[in-house]
Coordinates of C-alpha atoms in Angstrom, one line a residue:
Chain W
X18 CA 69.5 129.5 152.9
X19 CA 68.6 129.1 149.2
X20 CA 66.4 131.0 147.8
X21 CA 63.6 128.2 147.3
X22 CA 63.8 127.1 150.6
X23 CA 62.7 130.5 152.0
X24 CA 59.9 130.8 149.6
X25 CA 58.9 127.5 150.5
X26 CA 58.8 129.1 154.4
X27 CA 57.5 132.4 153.1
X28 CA 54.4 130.5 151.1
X29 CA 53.1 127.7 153.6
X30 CA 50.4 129.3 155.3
X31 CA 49.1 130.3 151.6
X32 CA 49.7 127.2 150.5
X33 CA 47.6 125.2 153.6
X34 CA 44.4 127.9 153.0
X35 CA 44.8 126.8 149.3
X36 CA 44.7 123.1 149.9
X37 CA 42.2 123.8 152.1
X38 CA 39.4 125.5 150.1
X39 CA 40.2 122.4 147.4
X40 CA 40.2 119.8 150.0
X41 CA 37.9 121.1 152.7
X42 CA 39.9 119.8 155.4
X43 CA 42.3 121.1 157.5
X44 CA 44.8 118.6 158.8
X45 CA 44.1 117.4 155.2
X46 CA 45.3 120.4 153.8
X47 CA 48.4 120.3 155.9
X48 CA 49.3 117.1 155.4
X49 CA 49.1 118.0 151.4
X50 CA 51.4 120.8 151.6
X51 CA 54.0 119.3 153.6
X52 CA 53.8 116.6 151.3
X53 CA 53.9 118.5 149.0
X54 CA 56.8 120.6 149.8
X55 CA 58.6 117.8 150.2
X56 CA 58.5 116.6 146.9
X57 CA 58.8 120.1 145.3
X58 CA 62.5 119.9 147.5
X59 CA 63.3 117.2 146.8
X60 CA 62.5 117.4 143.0
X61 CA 64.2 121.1 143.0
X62 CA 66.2 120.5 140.3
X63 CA 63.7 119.7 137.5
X64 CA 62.1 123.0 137.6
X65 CA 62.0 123.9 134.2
X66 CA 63.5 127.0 133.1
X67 CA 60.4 128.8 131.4
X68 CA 57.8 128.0 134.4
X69 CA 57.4 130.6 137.2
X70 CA 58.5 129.0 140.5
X71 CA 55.0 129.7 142.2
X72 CA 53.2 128.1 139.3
X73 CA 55.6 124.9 139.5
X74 CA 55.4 125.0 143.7
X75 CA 51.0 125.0 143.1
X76 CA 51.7 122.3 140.7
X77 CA 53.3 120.3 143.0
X78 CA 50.1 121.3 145.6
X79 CA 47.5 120.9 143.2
X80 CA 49.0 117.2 142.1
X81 CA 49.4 116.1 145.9
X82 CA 45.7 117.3 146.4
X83 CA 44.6 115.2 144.0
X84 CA 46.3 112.6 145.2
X85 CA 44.6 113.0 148.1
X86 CA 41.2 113.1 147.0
X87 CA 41.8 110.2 144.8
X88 CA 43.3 108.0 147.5
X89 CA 42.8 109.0 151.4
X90 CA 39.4 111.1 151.6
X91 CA 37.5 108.1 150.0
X92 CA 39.1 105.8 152.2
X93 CA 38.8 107.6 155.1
X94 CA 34.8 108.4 153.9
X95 CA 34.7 104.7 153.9
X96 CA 35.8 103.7 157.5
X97 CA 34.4 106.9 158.8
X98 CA 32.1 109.6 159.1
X99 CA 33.7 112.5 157.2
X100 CA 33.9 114.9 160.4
X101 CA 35.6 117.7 159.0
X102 CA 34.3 119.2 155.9
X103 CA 31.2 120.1 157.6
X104 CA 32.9 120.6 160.9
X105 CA 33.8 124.3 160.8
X106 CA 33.9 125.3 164.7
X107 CA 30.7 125.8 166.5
X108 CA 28.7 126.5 163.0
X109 CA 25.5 126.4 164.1
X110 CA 26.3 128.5 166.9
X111 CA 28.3 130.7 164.9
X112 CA 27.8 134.3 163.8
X113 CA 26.7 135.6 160.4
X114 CA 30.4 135.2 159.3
X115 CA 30.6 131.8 160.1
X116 CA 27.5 131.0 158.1
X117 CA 28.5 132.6 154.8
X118 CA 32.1 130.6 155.3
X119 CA 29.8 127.7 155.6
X120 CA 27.4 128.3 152.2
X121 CA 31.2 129.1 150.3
X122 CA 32.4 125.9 151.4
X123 CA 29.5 124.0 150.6
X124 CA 29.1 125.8 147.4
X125 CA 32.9 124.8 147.0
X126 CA 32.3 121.5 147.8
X127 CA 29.5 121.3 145.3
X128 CA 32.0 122.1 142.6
X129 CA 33.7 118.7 140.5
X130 CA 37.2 119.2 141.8
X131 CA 38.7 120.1 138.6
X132 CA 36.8 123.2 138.4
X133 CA 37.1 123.9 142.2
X134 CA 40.7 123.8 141.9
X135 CA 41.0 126.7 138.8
X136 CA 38.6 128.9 141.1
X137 CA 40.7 128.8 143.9
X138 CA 44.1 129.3 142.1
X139 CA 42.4 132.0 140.2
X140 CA 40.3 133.9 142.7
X141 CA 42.5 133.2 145.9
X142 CA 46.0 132.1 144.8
X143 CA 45.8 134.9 142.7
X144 CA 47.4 133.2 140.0
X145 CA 47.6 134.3 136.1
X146 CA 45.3 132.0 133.8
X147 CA 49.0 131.3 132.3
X148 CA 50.5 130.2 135.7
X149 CA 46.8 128.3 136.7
X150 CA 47.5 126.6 133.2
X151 CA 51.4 125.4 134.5
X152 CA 49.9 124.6 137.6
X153 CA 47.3 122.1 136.4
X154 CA 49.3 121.3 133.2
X155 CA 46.5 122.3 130.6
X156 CA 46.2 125.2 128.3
X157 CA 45.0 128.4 129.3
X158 CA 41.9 128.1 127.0
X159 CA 40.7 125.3 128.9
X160 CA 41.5 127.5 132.2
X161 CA 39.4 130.1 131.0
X162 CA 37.0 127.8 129.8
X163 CA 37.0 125.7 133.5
X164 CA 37.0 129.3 135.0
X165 CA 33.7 130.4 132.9
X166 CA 31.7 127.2 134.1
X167 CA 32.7 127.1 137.6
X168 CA 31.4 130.5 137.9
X169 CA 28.2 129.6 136.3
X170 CA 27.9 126.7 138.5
X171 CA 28.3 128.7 141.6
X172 CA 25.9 131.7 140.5
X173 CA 23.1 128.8 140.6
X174 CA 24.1 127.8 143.9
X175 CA 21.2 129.6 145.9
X176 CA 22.8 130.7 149.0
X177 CA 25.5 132.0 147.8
X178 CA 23.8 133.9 145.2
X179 CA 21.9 135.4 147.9
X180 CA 24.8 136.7 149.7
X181 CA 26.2 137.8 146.9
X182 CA 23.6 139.9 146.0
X183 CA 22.6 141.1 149.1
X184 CA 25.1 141.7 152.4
X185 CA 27.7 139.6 151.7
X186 CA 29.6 142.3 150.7
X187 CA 29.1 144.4 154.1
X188 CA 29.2 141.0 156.2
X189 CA 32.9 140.4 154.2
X190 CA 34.2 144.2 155.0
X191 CA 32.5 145.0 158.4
Chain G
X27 CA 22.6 132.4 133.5
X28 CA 23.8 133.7 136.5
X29 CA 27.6 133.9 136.8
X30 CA 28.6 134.7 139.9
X31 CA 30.8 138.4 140.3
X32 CA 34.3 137.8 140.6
X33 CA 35.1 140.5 143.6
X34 CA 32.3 138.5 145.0
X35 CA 34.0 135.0 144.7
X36 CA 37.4 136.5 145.6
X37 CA 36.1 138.4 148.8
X38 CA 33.9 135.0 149.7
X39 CA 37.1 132.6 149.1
X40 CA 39.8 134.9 150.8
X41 CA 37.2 135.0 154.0
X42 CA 37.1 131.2 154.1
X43 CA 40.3 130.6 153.7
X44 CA 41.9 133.7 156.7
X45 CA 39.4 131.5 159.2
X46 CA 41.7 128.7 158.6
X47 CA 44.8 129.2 161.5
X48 CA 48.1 128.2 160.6
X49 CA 49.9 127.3 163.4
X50 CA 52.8 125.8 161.3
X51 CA 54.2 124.0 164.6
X52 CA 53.0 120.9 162.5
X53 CA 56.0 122.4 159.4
X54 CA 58.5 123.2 161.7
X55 CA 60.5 119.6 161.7
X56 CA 60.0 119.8 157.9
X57 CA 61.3 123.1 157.7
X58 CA 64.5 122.8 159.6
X59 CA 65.0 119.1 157.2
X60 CA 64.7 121.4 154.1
X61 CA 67.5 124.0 156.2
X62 CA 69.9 121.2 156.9
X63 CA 69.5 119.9 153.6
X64 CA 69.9 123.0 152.4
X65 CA 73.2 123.8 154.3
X66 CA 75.2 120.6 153.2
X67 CA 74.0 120.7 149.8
X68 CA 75.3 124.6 149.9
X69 CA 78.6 124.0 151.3
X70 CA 78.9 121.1 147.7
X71 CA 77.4 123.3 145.6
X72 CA 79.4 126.9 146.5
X73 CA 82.0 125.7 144.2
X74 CA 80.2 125.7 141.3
X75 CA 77.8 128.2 141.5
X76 CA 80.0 130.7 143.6
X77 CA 83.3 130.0 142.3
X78 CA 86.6 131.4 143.8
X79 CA 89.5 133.1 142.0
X80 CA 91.6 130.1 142.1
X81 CA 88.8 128.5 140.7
X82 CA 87.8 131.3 138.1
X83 CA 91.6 131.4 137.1
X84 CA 91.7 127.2 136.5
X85 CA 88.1 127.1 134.3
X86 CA 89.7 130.2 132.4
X87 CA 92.5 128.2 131.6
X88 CA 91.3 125.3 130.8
X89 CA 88.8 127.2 128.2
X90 CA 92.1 128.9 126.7
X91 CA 93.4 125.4 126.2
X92 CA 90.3 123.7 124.8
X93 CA 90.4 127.0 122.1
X94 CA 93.9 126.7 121.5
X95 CA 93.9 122.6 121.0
X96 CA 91.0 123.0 118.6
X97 CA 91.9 126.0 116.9
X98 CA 95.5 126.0 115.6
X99 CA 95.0 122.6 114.0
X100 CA 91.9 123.5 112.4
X101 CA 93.7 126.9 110.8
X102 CA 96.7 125.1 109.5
X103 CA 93.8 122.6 108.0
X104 CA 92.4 125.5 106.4
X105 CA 95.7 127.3 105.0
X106 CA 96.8 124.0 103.9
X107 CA 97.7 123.4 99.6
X108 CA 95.0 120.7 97.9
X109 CA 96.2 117.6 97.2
X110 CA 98.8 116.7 94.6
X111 CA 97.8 113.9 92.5
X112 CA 99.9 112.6 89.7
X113 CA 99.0 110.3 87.1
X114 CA 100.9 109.2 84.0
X115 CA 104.4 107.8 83.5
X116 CA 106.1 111.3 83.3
X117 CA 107.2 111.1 87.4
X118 CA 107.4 114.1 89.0
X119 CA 110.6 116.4 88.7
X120 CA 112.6 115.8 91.9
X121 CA 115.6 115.7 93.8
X122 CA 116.3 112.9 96.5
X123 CA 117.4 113.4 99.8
X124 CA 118.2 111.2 102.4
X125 CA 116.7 107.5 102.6
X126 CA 112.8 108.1 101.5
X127 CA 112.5 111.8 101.2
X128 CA 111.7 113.1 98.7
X129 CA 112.9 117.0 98.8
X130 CA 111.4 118.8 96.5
X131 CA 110.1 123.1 96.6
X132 CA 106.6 123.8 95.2
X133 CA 108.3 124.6 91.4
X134 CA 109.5 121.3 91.0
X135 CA 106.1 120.0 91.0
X136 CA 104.7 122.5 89.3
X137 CA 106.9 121.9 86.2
X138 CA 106.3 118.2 85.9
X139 CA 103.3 118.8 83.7
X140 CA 100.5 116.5 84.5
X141 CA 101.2 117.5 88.0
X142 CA 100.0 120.5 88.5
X143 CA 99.2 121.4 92.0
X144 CA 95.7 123.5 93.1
X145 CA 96.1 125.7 95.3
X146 CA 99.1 126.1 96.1
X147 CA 100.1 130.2 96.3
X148 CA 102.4 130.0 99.0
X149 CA 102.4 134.0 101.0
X150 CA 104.1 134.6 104.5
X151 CA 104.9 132.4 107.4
X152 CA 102.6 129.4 105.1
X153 CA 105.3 130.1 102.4
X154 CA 108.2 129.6 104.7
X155 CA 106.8 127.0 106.1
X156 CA 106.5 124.9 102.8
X157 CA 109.7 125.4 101.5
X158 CA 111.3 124.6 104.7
X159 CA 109.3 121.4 105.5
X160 CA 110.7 118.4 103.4
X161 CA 107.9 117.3 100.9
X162 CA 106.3 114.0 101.6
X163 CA 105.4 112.3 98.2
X164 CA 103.3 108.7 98.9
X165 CA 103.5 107.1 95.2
X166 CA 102.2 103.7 93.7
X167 CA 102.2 102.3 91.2
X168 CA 100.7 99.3 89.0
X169 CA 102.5 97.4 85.7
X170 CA 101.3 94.5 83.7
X171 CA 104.1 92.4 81.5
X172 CA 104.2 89.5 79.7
X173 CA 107.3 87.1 79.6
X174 CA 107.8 84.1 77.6
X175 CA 106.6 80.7 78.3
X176 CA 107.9 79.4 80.9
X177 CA 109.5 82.8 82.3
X178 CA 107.0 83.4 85.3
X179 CA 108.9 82.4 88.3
X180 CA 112.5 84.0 86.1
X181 CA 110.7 87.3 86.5
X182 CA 109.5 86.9 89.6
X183 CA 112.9 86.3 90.9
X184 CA 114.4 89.0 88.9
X185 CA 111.8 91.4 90.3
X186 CA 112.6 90.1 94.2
X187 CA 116.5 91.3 93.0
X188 CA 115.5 94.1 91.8
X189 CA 114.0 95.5 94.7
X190 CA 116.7 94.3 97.0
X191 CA 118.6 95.9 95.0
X192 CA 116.9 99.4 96.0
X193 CA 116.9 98.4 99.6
X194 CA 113.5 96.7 99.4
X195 CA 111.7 94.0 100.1
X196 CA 108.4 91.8 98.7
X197 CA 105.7 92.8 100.4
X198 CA 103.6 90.0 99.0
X199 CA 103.5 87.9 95.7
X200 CA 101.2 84.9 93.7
X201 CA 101.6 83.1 91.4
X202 CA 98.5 80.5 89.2
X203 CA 99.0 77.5 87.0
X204 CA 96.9 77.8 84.0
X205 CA 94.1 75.1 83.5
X206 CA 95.9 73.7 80.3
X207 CA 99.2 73.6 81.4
X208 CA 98.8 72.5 85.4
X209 CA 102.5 72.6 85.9
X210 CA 103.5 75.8 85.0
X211 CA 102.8 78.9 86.0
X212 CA 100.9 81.2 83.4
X213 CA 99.9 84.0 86.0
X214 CA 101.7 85.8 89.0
X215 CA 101.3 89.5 90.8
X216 CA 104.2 90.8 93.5
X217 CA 104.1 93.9 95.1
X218 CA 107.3 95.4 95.9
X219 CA 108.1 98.0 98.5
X220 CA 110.9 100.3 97.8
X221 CA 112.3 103.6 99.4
X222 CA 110.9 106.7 97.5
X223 CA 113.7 107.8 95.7
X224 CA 113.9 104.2 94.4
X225 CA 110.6 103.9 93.2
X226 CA 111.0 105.5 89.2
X227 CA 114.2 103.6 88.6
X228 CA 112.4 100.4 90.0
X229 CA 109.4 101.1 87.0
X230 CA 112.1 101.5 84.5
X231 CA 113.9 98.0 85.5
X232 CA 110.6 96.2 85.5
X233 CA 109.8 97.1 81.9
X234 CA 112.8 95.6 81.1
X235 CA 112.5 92.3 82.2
X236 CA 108.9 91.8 80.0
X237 CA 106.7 93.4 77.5
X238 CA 105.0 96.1 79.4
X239 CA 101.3 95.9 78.4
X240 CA 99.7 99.0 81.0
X241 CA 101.7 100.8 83.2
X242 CA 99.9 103.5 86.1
X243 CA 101.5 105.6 88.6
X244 CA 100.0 107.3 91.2
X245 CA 101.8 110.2 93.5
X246 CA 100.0 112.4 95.8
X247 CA 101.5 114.9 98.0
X248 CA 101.1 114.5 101.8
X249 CA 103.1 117.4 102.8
X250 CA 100.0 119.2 103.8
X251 CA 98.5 116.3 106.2
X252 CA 102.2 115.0 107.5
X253 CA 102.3 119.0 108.2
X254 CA 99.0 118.9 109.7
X255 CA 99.4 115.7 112.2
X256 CA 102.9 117.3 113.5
X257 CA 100.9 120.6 114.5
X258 CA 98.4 118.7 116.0
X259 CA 100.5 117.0 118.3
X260 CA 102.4 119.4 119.2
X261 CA 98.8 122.0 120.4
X262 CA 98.0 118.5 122.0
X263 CA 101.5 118.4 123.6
X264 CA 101.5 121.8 124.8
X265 CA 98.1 121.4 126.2
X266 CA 99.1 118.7 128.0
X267 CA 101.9 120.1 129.4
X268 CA 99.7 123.1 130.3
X269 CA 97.4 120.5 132.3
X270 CA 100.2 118.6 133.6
X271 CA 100.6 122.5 135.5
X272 CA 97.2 123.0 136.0
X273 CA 97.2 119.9 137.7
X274 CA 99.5 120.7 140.3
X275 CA 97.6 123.5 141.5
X276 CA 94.3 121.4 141.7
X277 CA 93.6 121.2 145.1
X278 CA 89.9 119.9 145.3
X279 CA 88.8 116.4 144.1
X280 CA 86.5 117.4 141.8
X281 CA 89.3 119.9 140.1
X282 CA 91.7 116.7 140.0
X283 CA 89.2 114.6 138.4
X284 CA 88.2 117.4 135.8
X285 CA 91.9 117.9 134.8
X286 CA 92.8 114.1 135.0
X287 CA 89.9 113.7 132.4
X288 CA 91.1 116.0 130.5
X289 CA 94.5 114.8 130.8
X290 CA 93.4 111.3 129.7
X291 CA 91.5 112.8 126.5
X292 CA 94.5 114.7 125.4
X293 CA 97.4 111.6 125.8
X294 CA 94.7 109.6 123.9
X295 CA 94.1 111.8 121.0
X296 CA 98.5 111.7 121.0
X297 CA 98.5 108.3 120.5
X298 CA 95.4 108.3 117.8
X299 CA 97.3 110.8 115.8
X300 CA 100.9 109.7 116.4
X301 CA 99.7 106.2 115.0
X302 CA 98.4 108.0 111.5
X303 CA 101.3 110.1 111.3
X304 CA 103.4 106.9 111.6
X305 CA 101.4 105.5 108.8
X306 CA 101.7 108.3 106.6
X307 CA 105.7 108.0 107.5
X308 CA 105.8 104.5 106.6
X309 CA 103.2 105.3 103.0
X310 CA 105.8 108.1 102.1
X311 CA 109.1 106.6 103.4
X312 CA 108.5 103.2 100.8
X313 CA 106.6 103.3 97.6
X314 CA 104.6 100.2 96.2
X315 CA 104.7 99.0 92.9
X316 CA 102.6 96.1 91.8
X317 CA 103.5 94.1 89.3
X318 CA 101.2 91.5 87.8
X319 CA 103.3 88.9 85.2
X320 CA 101.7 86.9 82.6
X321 CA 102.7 85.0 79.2
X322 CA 101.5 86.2 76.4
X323 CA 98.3 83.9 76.1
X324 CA 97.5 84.9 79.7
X325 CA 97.9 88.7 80.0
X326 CA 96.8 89.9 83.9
X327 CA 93.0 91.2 83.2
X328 CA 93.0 93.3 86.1
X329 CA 96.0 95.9 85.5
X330 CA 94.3 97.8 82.5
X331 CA 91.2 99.3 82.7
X332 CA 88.5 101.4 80.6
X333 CA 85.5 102.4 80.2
X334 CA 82.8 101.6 82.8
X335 CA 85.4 98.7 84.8
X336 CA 87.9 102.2 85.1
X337 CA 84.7 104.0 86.3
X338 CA 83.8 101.7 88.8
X339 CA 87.3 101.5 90.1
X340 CA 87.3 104.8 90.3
X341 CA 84.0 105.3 92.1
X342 CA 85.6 102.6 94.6
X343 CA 88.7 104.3 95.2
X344 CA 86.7 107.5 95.4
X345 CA 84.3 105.9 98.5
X346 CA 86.9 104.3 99.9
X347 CA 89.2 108.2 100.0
X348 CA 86.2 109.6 101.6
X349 CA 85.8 107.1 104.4
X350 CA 89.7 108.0 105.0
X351 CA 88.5 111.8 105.3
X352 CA 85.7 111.1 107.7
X353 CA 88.0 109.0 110.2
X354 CA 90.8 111.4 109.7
X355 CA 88.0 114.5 110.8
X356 CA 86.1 112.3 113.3
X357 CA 88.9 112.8 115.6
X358 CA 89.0 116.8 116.1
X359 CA 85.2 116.8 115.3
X360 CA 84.9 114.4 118.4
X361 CA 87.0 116.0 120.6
X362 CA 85.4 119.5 119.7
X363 CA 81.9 118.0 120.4
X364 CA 83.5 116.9 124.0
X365 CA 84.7 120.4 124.7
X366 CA 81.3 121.7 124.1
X367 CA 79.8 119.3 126.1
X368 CA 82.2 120.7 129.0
X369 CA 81.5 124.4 127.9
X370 CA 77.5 123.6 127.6
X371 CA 77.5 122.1 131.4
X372 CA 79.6 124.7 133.1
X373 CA 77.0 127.1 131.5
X374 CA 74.1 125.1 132.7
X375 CA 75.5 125.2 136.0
X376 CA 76.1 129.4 135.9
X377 CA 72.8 130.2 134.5
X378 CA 70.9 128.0 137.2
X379 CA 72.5 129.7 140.2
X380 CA 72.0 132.6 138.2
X381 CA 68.0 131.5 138.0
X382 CA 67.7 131.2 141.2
X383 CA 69.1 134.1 142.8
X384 CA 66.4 135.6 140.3
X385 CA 63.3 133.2 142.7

C-alpha cells in the first residue's frame, strides 16, 4: 500500500476530531473528512513538491470544511433545528467534564470561522504556523496575526476564562 | 486584554475533541476504494518507479544513445575549419578530379592569395581527416558584357553552347526589348549551370564573347558542413540501428512505444539531413554563373555594385546566410531539447517515488 494511503488510514480519527472542533458536528465532521480524503486521493498527484504532506492533507480538510459551512449547515439550519452543535450527550446531566467540553465548544462556536480554524490547527493539529499557513493558503504573518486575535477573543469569553483560571486545569488532568 | 494561555487552549481543545468517538465503520468502504485503487495503480506504476534490470539496462541505453547522437555531431561542429570564402577573379589554385569535385589539400587554398582560409591548423585524426576527404568548393559567379547592337540573342546562344559544351545546361534566361527600339532586344540575363571543374574556363569564354564590364566570383568551402551532414547521419544511423536492437528486446507496450518514438524521431532527422546534404551535393557538384548581356547604351544596372547599393546587398546576403545557420542548427538544437524533455520526465518520475517513500 502506498505510502499516502496509510497515512490517510493512520490520520482519520485526527482528522474527524479536527473537523469536528471547526464544524461542531460530528457526522458533519465525518462526512468532511471522507470527503475530503477522497479528493486529496484522488488529486494525489498535484501535491506540490515543497508542501509537507500533512499541511496539504488539512488543506484539503480545512477547504471541504468550508465548503461545508458555506453550503450544507445553513441549509440544513434552514429546514431544521440545528440538533447537534448543542447536542453533546446528556449535557445537562453531564459531569463537570462535560460542562467545560460544552463552554470550549461554545466559546469555539463563538469564534468567526477563519479564526476558529487557525486555533484548532495550531493548538490541536499541532501544526507549525508555516504548515497552518499551506493549509489555509495565507502567509504565516496573517497566521500569527489570526492566532493573536482568536486568543484574545476567547480570553473575553467568560466561562472559559473562568476555567481557565480556576480548575480547568485539575478538571482536564484528574 | 485577556489572552487566553495557550496550555490552556490546547488542554481545553484536545479534551473536546478525545470525547469525540471514532468508530471509522462509516471509513471503512472508503478505505478499502483507496486500497484497491491503490493496488491496480501500483501494479501500472511499479514499472516506472521500481524499475527492473531489463528495464534499468534499456533506459541506460537509450541515454548512451541520445548522448552519443547529440554529441559526436556537435564535436566535429566544433573541430570543424571556418569557412572559405573567395572573392576576386584570381580562382582558387586547384586540381580537378572526377566530374564536380574539386580535389584540392588545405595548401592549395592557402596559396591562392585572396583565399586565405581561418582556421584551418589541421593536427591528428582532424588532419587526416581533411586531407583525405575530397574538398567540396560551391562557387558562383556574376558577369555583366555588352555586345553590339543587335548581338543579344547571338550571345545568348553562344553562352547556351558554351555551357553544353562543359556538360551544362541553362538553368534559366530573359531577355527585354528596349522602349525605343520595341523589336529588339537591348537587355538579357542567363544563368548557367556547369560542373565545378568547368566553372573558370566557362568565365574565361564568356568574356570573350562581349566587353566585360564587372565580373564577381564567389567560392566558399563546404568541406566542413558536407563533412559534418555525413557524420551526422551516420551517429543517427548507428543509433538507429542500436534502437532497431533495442526494440527487439522490448517486451512491454509502453517500452515498444518509447523506442518506436524514438525510432520515428531518428529516420526523420535522416531524411531532414540527407535532403541538405543532397543540396549541398547538388550546390558543389555544378557551379552557377550568371551572366547579364546588354548593348552598349543599355549596360545591366544590377551586376556592378558600390557604395551603399553593395552595402545593402551585402547586409541582404548577410540576413539571408544567417537564416541558413538557424535552420541548419534548429535541427540538433530541437532534437536535443526533445532528449531533455525525455531526460527531465524520467527524472520527474524517479524523484516522486523517491518523495514519497520519504511521506
Amino acid at each position: 500500500m502506498s505510502d499516502l494511503a496509510a497515512l490517510l488510514e493512520e490520520s482519520y480519527p485526527q482528522s474527524v476530531r479536527t473537523a469536528y472542533l471547526i464544524l461542531g458536528n460530528q457526522p458533519d465532521a465525518e462526512d468532511a473528512v471522507q470527503e475530503a480524503f477522497l479528493r486529496a486521493w484522488k488529486f494525489r498527484h498535484s501535491i506540490a513538491l515543497e508542501s509537507s504532506v500533512r499541511a496539504w492533507l488539512y488543506r484539503v480538510v480545512v477547504n471541504t470544511c468550508n465548503s461545508k459551512l458555506r453550503v450544507d449547515v445553513p441549509r440544513r439550519l434552514r429546514t431544521a433545528a440545528d440538533h447537534d452543535l448543542d447536542a453533546t450527550p446528556d449535557l445537562e446531566d453531564a459531569s463537570d467534564r462535560f460542562a467545560v467540553v460544552n463552554d470550549i465548544t461554545e466559546a469555539l462556536k463563538a469564534l468567526p470561522v477563519h479564526l476558529r480554524i487557525v486555533v484548532v490547527l495550531r493548538y490541536y493539529a499541532d501544526l507549525s504556523e508555516r504548515e497552518i499557513a499551506i493549509a489555509i493558503g495565507r502567509k504565516p504573518g496573517t497566521v500569527k496575526s489570526r492566532l493573536s486575535e482568536a486568543r484574545r477573543q476567547l480570553g473575553e469569553h467568560a466561562t472559559l476564562r473562568d476555567h481557565a483560571s480556576h480548575s480547568f486545569d485539575d478538571e482536564v488532568t484528574g | 486584554m485577556t489572552m487566553i494561555d495557550e496550555d490552556t487552549l490546547r488542554s481545553a481543545l484536545r479534551t473536546t475533541a478525545d470525547g469525540v468517538v471514532v468508530s471509522g465503520e462509516g471509513a471503512e468502504r472508503l478505505f478499502e476504494q483507496i486500497r484497491d485503487d491503490d493496488r491496480s495503480e501500483s501494479r501500472v506504476t511499479r514499472l516506472v518507479r521500481e524499475p527492473s534490470r531489463s528495464r534499468r539496462v534499456l533506459m541506460g541505453a537509450a541515454a548512451l544513445v541520445i548522448a552519443l547522437a547529440v554529441g559526436v555531431p556537435l564535436a566535429i561542429h566544433q573541430n570543424a575549419p571556418a569557412r572559405i570564402v573567395v572573392h576576386g577573379e584570381v580562382p582558387p589554385r586547384v586540381t580537378t578530379s572526377g566530374t564536380g569535385f574539386l580535389s584540392t589539400g588545405t595548401q592549395d587554398l592557402s596559396a591562392s592569395g585572396a583565399a586565405t582560409p581561418r582556421g584551418i591548423t589541421p593536427t591528428g585524426a582532424q588532419s587526416s581527416l581533411k586531407t583525405a576527404t575530397t574538398q567540396r568548393i560551391e562557387s558562383t559567379g556574376t558577369i555583366a558584357i555588352t555586345v553590339t547592337k543587335n548581338h543579344i540573342e547571338t550571345a545568348l546562344n553562344k553562352l547556351t553552347a558554351l555551357a553544353e559544351r562543359d556538360h551544362g545546361y541553362v538553368e534559366s534566361s530573359q531577355a527585354a526589348t528596349g522602349a525605343r527600339v520595341p523589336r529588339l532586344f537591348t537587355t538579357a540575363y542567363i544563368v548557367l549551370e556547369v560542373p565545378q571543374a568547368s566553372f573558370h574556363h566557362l568565365v574565361s569564354q564568356v568574356q570573350r564573347i562581349g566587353h566585360t564590364t564587372s565580373l564577381s566570383t564567389n567560392s566558399n568551402n563546404v568541406t566542413s558542413e558536407y563533412v559534418n551532414y555525413q557524420a551526422r547521419i551516420s551517429a543517427l544511423k548507428v543509433s538507429l540501428n542500436q534502437y532497431l536492437a533495442i526494440m527487439t528486446r522490448a517486451t512491454t507496450i509502453s517500452a515498444i512505444l518509447a523506442v518506436q518514438a524514438q525510432i520515428n524521431q531518428i529516420q526523420s532527422q535522416i531524411e531532414q539531413e540527407q535532403g541538405q546534404l543532397n543540396v549541398l551535393n547538388h550546390q558543389t557538384t555544378y557551379a552557377s554563373l550568371t551572366v547579364h548581356v546588354a548593348t552598349p547604351n543599355h549596360r545591366a544596372s544590377s551586376t556592378h555594385r558600390s557604395g551603399l547599393s553593395k552595402a545593402f546587398h551585402d547586409s541582404v546576403s548577410g540576413f539571408v546566410t544567417g537564416f541558413e545557420w538557424l535552420i541548419r542548427l534548429a535541427g540538433p538544437v530541437l532534437f536535443a531539447l526533445i532528449a531533455l524533455s525525455v531526460l527531465s520526465l524520467a527524472v520527474r518520475y524517479a524523484w516522486r517515488g523517491v518523495r514519497r517513500r520519504r511521506i
